[in-house]
Coordinates of C-alpha atoms and ligand atoms in Angstrom, one line a residue:
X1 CA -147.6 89.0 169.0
X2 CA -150.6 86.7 169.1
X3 CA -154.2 87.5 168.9
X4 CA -157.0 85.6 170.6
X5 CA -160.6 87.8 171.3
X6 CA -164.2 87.3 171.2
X7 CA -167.0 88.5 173.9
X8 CA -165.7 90.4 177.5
X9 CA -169.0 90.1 178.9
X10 CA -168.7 86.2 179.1
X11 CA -165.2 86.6 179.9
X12 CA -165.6 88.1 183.3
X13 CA -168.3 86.0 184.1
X14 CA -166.3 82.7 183.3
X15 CA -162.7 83.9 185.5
X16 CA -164.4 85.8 188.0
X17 CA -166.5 82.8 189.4
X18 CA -164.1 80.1 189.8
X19 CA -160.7 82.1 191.4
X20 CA -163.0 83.7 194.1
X21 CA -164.4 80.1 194.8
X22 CA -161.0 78.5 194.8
X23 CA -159.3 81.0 197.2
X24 CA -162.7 80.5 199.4
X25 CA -161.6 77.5 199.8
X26 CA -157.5 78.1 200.3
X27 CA -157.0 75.2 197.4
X28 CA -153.9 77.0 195.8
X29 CA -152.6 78.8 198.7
X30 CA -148.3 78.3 198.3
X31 CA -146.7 76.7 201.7
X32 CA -144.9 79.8 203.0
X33 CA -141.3 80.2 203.2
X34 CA -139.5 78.8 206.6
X35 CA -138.3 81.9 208.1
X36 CA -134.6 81.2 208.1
X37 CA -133.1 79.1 205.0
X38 CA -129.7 78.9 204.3
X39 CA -128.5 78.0 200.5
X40 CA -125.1 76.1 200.4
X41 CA -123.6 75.1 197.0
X42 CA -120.0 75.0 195.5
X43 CA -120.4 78.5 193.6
X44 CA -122.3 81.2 192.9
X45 CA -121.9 83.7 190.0
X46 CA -122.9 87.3 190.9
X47 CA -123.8 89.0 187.4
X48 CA -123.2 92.7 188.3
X49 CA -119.3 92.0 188.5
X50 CA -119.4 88.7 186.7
X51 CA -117.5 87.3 190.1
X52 CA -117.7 83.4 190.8
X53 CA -117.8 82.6 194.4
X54 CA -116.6 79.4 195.9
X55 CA -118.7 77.6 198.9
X56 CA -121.0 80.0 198.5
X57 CA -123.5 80.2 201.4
X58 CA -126.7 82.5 201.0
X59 CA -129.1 83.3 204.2
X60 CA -132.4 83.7 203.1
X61 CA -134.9 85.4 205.6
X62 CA -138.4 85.3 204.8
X63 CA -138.7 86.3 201.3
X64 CA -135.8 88.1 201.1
X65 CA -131.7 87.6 200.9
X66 CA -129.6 88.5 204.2
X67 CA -126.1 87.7 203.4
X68 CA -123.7 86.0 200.8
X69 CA -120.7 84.8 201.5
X70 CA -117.8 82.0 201.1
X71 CA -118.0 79.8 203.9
X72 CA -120.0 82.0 206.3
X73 CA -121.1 81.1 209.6
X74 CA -124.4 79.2 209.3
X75 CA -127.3 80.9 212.1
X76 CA -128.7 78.6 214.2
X77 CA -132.0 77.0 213.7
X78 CA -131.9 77.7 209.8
X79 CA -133.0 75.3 207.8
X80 CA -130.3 73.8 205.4
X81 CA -130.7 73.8 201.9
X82 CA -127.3 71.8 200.3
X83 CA -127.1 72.1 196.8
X84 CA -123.6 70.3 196.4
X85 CA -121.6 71.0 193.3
X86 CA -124.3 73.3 191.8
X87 CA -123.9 77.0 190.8
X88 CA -126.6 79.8 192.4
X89 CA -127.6 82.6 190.0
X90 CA -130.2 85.1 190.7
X91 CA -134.1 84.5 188.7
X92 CA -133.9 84.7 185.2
X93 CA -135.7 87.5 183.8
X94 CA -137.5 87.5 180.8
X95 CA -138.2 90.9 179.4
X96 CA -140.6 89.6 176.3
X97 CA -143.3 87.5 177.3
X98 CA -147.3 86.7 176.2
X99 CA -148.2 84.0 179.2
X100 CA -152.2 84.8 177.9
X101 CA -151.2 82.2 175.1
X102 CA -149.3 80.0 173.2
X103 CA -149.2 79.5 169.6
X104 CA -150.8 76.1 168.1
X105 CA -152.3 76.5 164.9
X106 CA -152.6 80.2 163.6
X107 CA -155.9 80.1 162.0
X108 CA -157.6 78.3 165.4
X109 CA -155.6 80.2 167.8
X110 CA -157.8 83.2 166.0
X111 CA -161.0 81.9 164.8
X112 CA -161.4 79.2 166.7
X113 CA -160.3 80.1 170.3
X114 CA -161.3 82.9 172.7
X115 CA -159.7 84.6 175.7
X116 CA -162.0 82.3 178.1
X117 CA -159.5 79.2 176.2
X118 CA -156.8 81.9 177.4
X119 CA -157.8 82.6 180.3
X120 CA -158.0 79.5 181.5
X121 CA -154.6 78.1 180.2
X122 CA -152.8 81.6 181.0
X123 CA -151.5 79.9 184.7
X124 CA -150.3 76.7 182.9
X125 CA -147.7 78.9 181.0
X126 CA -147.0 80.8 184.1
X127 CA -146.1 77.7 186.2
X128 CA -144.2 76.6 183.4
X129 CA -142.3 79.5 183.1
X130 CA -141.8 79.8 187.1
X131 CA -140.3 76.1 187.0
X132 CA -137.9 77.1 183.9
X133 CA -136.5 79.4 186.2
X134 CA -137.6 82.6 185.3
X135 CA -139.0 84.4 188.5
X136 CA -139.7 87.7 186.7
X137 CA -141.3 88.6 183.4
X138 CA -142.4 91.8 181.6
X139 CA -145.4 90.7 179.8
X140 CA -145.5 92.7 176.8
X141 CA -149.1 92.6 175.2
X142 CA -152.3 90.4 176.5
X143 CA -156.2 89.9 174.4
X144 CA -158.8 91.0 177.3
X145 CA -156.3 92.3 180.6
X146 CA -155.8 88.5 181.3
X147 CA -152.0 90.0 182.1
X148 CA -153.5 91.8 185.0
X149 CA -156.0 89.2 186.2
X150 CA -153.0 86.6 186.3
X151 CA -150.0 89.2 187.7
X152 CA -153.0 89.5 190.1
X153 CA -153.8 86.3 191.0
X154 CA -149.9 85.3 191.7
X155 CA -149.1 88.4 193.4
X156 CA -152.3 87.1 195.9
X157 CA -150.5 83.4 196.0
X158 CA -153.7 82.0 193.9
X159 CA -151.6 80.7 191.5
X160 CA -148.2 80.0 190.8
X161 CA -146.0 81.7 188.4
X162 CA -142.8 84.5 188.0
X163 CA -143.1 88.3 189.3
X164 CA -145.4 90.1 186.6
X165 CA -144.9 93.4 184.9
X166 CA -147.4 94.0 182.5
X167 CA -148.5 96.2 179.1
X168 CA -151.7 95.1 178.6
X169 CA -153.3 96.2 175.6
X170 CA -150.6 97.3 173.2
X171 CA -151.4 100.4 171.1
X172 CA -151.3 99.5 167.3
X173 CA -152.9 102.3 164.5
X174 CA -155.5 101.5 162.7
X175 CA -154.3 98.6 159.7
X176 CA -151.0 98.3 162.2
X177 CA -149.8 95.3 163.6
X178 CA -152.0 94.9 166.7
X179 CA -155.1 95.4 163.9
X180 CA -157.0 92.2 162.1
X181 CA -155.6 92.7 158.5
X182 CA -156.7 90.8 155.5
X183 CA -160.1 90.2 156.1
X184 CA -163.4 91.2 154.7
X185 CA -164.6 94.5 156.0
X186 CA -167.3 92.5 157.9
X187 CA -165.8 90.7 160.1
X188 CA -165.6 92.1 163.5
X189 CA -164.2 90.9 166.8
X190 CA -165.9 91.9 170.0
X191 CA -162.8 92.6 172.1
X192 CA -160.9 95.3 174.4
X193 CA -158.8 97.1 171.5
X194 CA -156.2 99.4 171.7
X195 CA -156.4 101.0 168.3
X196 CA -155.8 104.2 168.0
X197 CA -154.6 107.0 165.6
X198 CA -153.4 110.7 166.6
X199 CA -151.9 112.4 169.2
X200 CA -155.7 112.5 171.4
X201 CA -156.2 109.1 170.9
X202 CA -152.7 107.6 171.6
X203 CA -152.5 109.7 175.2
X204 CA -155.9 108.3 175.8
X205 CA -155.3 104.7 175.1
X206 CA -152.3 105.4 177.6
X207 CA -154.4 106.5 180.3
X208 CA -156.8 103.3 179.8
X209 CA -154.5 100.9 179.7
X210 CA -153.2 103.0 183.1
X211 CA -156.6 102.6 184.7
X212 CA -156.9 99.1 184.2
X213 CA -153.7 97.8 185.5
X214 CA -150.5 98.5 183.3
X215 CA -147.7 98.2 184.6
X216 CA -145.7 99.2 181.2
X217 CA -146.5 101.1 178.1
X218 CA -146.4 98.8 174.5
X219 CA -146.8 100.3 171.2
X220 CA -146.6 99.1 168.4
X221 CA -144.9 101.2 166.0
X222 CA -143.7 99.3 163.5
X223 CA -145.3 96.4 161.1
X224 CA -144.6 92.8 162.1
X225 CA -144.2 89.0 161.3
X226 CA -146.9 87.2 162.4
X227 CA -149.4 89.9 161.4
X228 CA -150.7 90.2 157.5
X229 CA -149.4 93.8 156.4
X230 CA -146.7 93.1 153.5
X231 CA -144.1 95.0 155.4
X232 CA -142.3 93.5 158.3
X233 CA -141.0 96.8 159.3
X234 CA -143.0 100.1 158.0
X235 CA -143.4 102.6 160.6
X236 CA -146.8 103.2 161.9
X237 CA -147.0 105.7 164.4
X238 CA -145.6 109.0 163.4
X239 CA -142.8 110.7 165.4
X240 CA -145.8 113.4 167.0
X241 CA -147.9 110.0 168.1
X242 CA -144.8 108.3 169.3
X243 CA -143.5 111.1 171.1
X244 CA -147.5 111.9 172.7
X245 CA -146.9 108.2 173.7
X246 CA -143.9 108.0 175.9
X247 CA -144.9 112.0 177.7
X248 CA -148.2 110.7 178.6
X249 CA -146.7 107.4 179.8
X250 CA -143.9 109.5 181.8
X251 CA -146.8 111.5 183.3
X252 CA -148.2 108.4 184.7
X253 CA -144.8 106.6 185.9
X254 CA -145.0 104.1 183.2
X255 CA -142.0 103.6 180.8
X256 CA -142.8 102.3 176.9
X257 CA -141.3 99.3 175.3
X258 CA -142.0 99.6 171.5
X259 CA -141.8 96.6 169.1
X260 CA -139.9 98.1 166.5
X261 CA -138.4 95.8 163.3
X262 CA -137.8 99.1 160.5
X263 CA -134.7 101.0 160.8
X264 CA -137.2 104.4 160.9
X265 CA -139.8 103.1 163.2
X266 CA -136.7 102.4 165.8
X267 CA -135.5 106.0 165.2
X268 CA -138.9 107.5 166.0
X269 CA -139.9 105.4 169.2
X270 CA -135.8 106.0 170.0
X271 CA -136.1 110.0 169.7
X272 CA -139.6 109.7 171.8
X273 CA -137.9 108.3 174.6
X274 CA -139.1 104.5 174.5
X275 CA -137.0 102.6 177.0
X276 CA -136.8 99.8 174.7
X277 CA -136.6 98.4 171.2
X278 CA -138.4 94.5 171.0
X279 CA -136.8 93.1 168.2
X280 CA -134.9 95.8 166.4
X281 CA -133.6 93.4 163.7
X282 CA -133.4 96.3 160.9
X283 CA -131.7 98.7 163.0
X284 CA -129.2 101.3 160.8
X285 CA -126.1 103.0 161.3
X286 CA -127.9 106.1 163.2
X287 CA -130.3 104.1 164.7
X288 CA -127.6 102.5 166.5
X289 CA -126.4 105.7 167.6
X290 CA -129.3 107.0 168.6
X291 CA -130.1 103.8 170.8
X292 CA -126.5 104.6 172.6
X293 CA -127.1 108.3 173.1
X294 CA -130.4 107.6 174.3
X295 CA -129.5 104.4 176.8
X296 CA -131.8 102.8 174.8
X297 CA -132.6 98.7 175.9
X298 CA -132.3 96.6 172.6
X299 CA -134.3 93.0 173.1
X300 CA -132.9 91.0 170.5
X301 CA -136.3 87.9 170.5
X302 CA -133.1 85.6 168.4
X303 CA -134.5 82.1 169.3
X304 CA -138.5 83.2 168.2
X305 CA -137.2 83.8 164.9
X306 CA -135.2 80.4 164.8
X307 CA -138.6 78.5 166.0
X308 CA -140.9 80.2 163.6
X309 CA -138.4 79.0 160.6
X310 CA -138.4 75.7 162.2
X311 CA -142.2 75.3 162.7
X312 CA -143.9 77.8 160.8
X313 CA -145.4 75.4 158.4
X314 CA -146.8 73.1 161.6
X315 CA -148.2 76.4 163.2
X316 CA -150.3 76.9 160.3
X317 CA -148.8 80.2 159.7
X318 CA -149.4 81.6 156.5
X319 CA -146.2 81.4 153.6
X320 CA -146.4 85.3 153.7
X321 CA -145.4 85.1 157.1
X322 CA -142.7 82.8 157.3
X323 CA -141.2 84.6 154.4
X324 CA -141.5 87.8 156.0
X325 CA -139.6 86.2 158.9
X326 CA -136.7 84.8 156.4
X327 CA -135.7 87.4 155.4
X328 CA -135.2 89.2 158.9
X329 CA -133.2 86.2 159.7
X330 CA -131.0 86.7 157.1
X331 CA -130.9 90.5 157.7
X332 CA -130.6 90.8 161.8
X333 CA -128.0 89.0 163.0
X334 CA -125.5 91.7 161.3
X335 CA -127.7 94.8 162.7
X336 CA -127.9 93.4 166.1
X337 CA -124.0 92.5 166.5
X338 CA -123.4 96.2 165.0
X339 CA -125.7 97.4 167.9
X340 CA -123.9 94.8 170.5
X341 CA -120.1 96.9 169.0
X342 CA -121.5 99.8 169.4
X343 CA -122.2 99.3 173.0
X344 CA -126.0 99.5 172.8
X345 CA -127.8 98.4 176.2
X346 CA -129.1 94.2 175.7
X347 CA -131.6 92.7 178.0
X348 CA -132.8 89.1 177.3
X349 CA -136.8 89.1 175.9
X350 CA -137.5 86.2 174.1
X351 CA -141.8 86.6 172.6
X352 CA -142.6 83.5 174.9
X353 CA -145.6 82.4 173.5
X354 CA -144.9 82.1 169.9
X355 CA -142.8 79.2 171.0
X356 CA -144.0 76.9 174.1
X357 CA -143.8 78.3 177.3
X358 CA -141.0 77.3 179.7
X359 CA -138.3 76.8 177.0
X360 CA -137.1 80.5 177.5
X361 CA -133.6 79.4 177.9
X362 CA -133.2 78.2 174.6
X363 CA -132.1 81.3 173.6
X364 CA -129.2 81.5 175.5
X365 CA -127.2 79.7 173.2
X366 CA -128.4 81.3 169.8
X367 CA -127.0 84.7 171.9
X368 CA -123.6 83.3 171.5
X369 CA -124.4 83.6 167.4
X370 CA -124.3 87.0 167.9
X371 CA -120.3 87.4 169.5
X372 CA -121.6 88.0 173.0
X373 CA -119.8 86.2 175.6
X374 CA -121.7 83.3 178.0
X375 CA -121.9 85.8 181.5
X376 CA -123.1 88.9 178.6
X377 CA -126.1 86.5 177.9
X378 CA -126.7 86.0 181.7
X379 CA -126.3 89.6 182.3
X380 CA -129.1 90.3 179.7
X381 CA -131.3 87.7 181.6
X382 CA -130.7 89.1 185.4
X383 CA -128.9 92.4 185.8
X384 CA -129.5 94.1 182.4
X385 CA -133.0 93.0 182.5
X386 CA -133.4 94.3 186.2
X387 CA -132.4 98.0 185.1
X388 CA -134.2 98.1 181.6
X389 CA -137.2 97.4 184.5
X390 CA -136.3 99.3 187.0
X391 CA -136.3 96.6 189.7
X392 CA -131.8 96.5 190.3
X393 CA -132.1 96.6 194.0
X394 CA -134.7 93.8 193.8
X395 CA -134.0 90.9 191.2
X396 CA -131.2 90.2 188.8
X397 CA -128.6 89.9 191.7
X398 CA -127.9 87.7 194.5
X399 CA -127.2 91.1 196.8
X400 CA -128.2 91.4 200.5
X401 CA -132.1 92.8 200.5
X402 CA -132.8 92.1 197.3
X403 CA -136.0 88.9 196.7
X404 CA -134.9 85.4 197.3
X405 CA -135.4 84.7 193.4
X406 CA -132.5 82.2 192.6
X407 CA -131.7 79.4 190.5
X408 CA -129.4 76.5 191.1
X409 CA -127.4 74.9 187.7
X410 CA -125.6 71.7 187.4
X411 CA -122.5 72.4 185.3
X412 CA -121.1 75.7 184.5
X413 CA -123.0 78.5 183.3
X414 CA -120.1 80.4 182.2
X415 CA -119.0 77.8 179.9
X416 CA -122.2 76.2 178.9
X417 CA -125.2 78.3 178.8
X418 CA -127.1 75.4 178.0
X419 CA -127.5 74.3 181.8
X420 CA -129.7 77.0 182.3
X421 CA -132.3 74.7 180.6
X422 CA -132.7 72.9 183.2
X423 CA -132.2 74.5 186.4
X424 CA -132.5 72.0 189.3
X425 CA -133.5 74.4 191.9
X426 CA -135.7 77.0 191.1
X427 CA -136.8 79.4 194.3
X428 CA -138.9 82.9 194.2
X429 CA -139.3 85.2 197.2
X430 CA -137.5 82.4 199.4
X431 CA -140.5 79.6 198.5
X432 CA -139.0 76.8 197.0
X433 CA -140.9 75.7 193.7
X434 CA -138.8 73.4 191.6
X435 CA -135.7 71.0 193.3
X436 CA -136.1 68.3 196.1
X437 CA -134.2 70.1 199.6
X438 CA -135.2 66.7 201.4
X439 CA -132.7 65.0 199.7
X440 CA -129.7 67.3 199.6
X441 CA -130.4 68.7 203.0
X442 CA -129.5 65.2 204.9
X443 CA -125.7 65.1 203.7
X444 CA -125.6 68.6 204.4
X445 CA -126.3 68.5 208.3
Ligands
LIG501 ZN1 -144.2 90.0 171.4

């Protein structure tokens, strides 16, 4: 969704230098997890049955979970986390995310910024989003493979942030939403792109974005808000593209998420295969079918398009655009509670980045707008999320051999989604990285 570019020469030059010298000298290296930790709070909610347990007690081993239980025995020489009247959830999973950036003021954030200003706030965001709780994002679109560089660097312990899955260059056709639109003919970018047009050029800009790192497939195949075509939703890849798209992708174990507002442009990337739909507020009647027959994912961005009303004007964003984002507003809510009946797939993607970066749970509550019930939401963040990725046996649940990604909540989540804005306990792959043990751990012994 947002765009920062300029030169890739100077771009290497300016990341490459400073992480190698860093890890040289161990500055960012994460203390690594005790071996045996033991979780003990007065419930957990499981999101795979939707099951509260009472005195829950989770053994944590390394980085990964051992047991869950009510009451179980406690293994000697564990260290004691108590958590007292909080409620453990697995990480919160974020299925929409741009960590490269973070919208400011539209025309800067272009013009006036390039992916070195990215690059070198990209592990701010992640961080931030780490400490908000979520411990895994799919990173759906990046300017200059700054996705990879920083999925790299916390994958290595450099720097701190959630599990990455990440798309890379998104593929947008020429004029199309990943394109600079409205400008004289003359100005040029010198930037990785990922424009391309036709069945040979789509299945090579697959096999690029392969080479250098992806994790997922993004296309762009519809128009967009925060982009200057007069459509928000035109399709812009034909069905033979699309489809070319998600085989090539297949061929290479990647699955395609495809931003998708217009009712057709779902239908194509739908009938291709996409395992997604970002956005999907103009879905139809036989789009929503489609989505079902296929198993589709549907990720509904709700609170993005609440913040852009709210601060469009202060984000400099062109009136076009803000308009363009009314009157989805108006329209969505209706389409995507249609899709919800229907029994279309829902996992939680939010377009961090167009808002600040570590508020993801906001949108737990503007969920509820559309008729979907607290634990639905939380399944869209954890479980859902963990299918749509592939990742069940891993995150999204508190089961035995699955990461030691969990949260800890004051309140009750299945009440009050808002507590999910401010976990106090935040822990990924059994290192602890938000929530102060030392004090709860003395009571607890
Ligand atoms: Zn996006």
């Amino acid at each position: 969704m947002m765009r920062t570019r300029f030169a890739l020469s100077l771009l290497v030059a300016a990341i490459a230098t400073p992480m190698h010298s860093a890890r040289a000298q161990g500055a960012a290296a994460p203390v690594p997890p005790a071996r045996r930790t033991v979780l003990k709070a007065a419930h957990l909610v499981e999101p795979r049955t939707g099951k509260r347990l009472d005195n829950a007690v989770i053994v944590v081993d390394g980085e990964k979970i051992v047991s869950v239980s009510s009451g179980g025995a406690i293994p000697a020489g564990a260290t004691v986390i108590d958590l007292g009247d909080a409620t453990l959830l697995p990480g919160l999973i974020d299925v929409h995310t741009h960590l490269s950036g973070e919208s400011h003021d539209y025309y800067t954030d272009l013009f006036r910024h390039s992916p070195i200003d990215a690059a070198v706030r990209a592990h701010v965001y992640a961080k931030r989003t780490l400490e908000a709780g979520f411990t895994t994002v799919r990173d759906v679109g990046a300017p200059e493979l700054i996705d990879v560089a920083l999925r790299n660097a916390i994958n290595e312990g450099v720097v701190e942030g959630p599990r990455m899955l990440v798309a890379t260059l998104p593929l947008s056709a020429t004029g199309g939403h990943g394109d600079l639109n409205g400008f004289s003919p003359y100005i040029h970018f010198q930037e990785l792109s990922n424009i391309a047009d036709g069945v040979d050029e789509v299945r090579k800009a697959v096999r690029t974005n392969v080479k250098y790192g992806a994790d997922w497939i993004k296309v762009l195949a519809s128009a967009g808000v925060l982009s200057e075509e007069e459509s928000v939703g035109a399709p812009q890849y034909s069905q033979e593209e699309l489809n070319a798209i998600v085989t090539e992708a297949a061929q290479w174990g990647r699955k395609v998420a495809a931003h998708a507002h217009g009712a057709e442009a779902i239908k194509r990337a739908t009938r291709a295969g996409v395992a997604s739909i970002e956005h999907g507020g103009l879905v139809d009647e036989e789009g929503v079918r489609l989505m079902k027959e296929h198993g589709t994912y549907l990720v509904p961005d709700i609170y993005t398009d609440a913040y852009i009303l709210e601060h469009g004007k202060e984000l400099g964003l062109p009136d076009k655009m803000i308009e363009k984002e009314r009157q989805l507003r108006k329209a969505q809510n209706v389409n995507w509670r249609r899709a919800i009946a229907a029994g279309v797939k829902m996992a939680f993607g939010t377009d961090a980045g167009v808002y600040p970066h570590g508020t993801n749970a906001k949108q737990f509550k503007y969920l509820l707008e559309l008729g979907l019930t607290p634990l639905q939401t939380i399944q869209m963040a954890t479980s859902n999320a963990a299918d749509l990725l592939g990742w069940s046996d891993k995150v999204g649940t508190l089961a035995p051999g699955a990461w030691a990604d969990l949260i800890a909540v004051r309140g009750d989540p299945l009440s009050d989604v808002t507590v999910l804005e401010r976990p106090a306990f935040v822990m990924k792959g059994g290192t602890i990285y938000r929530g102060e043990p030392a004090s709860d751990t003395a009571a607890a012994r």
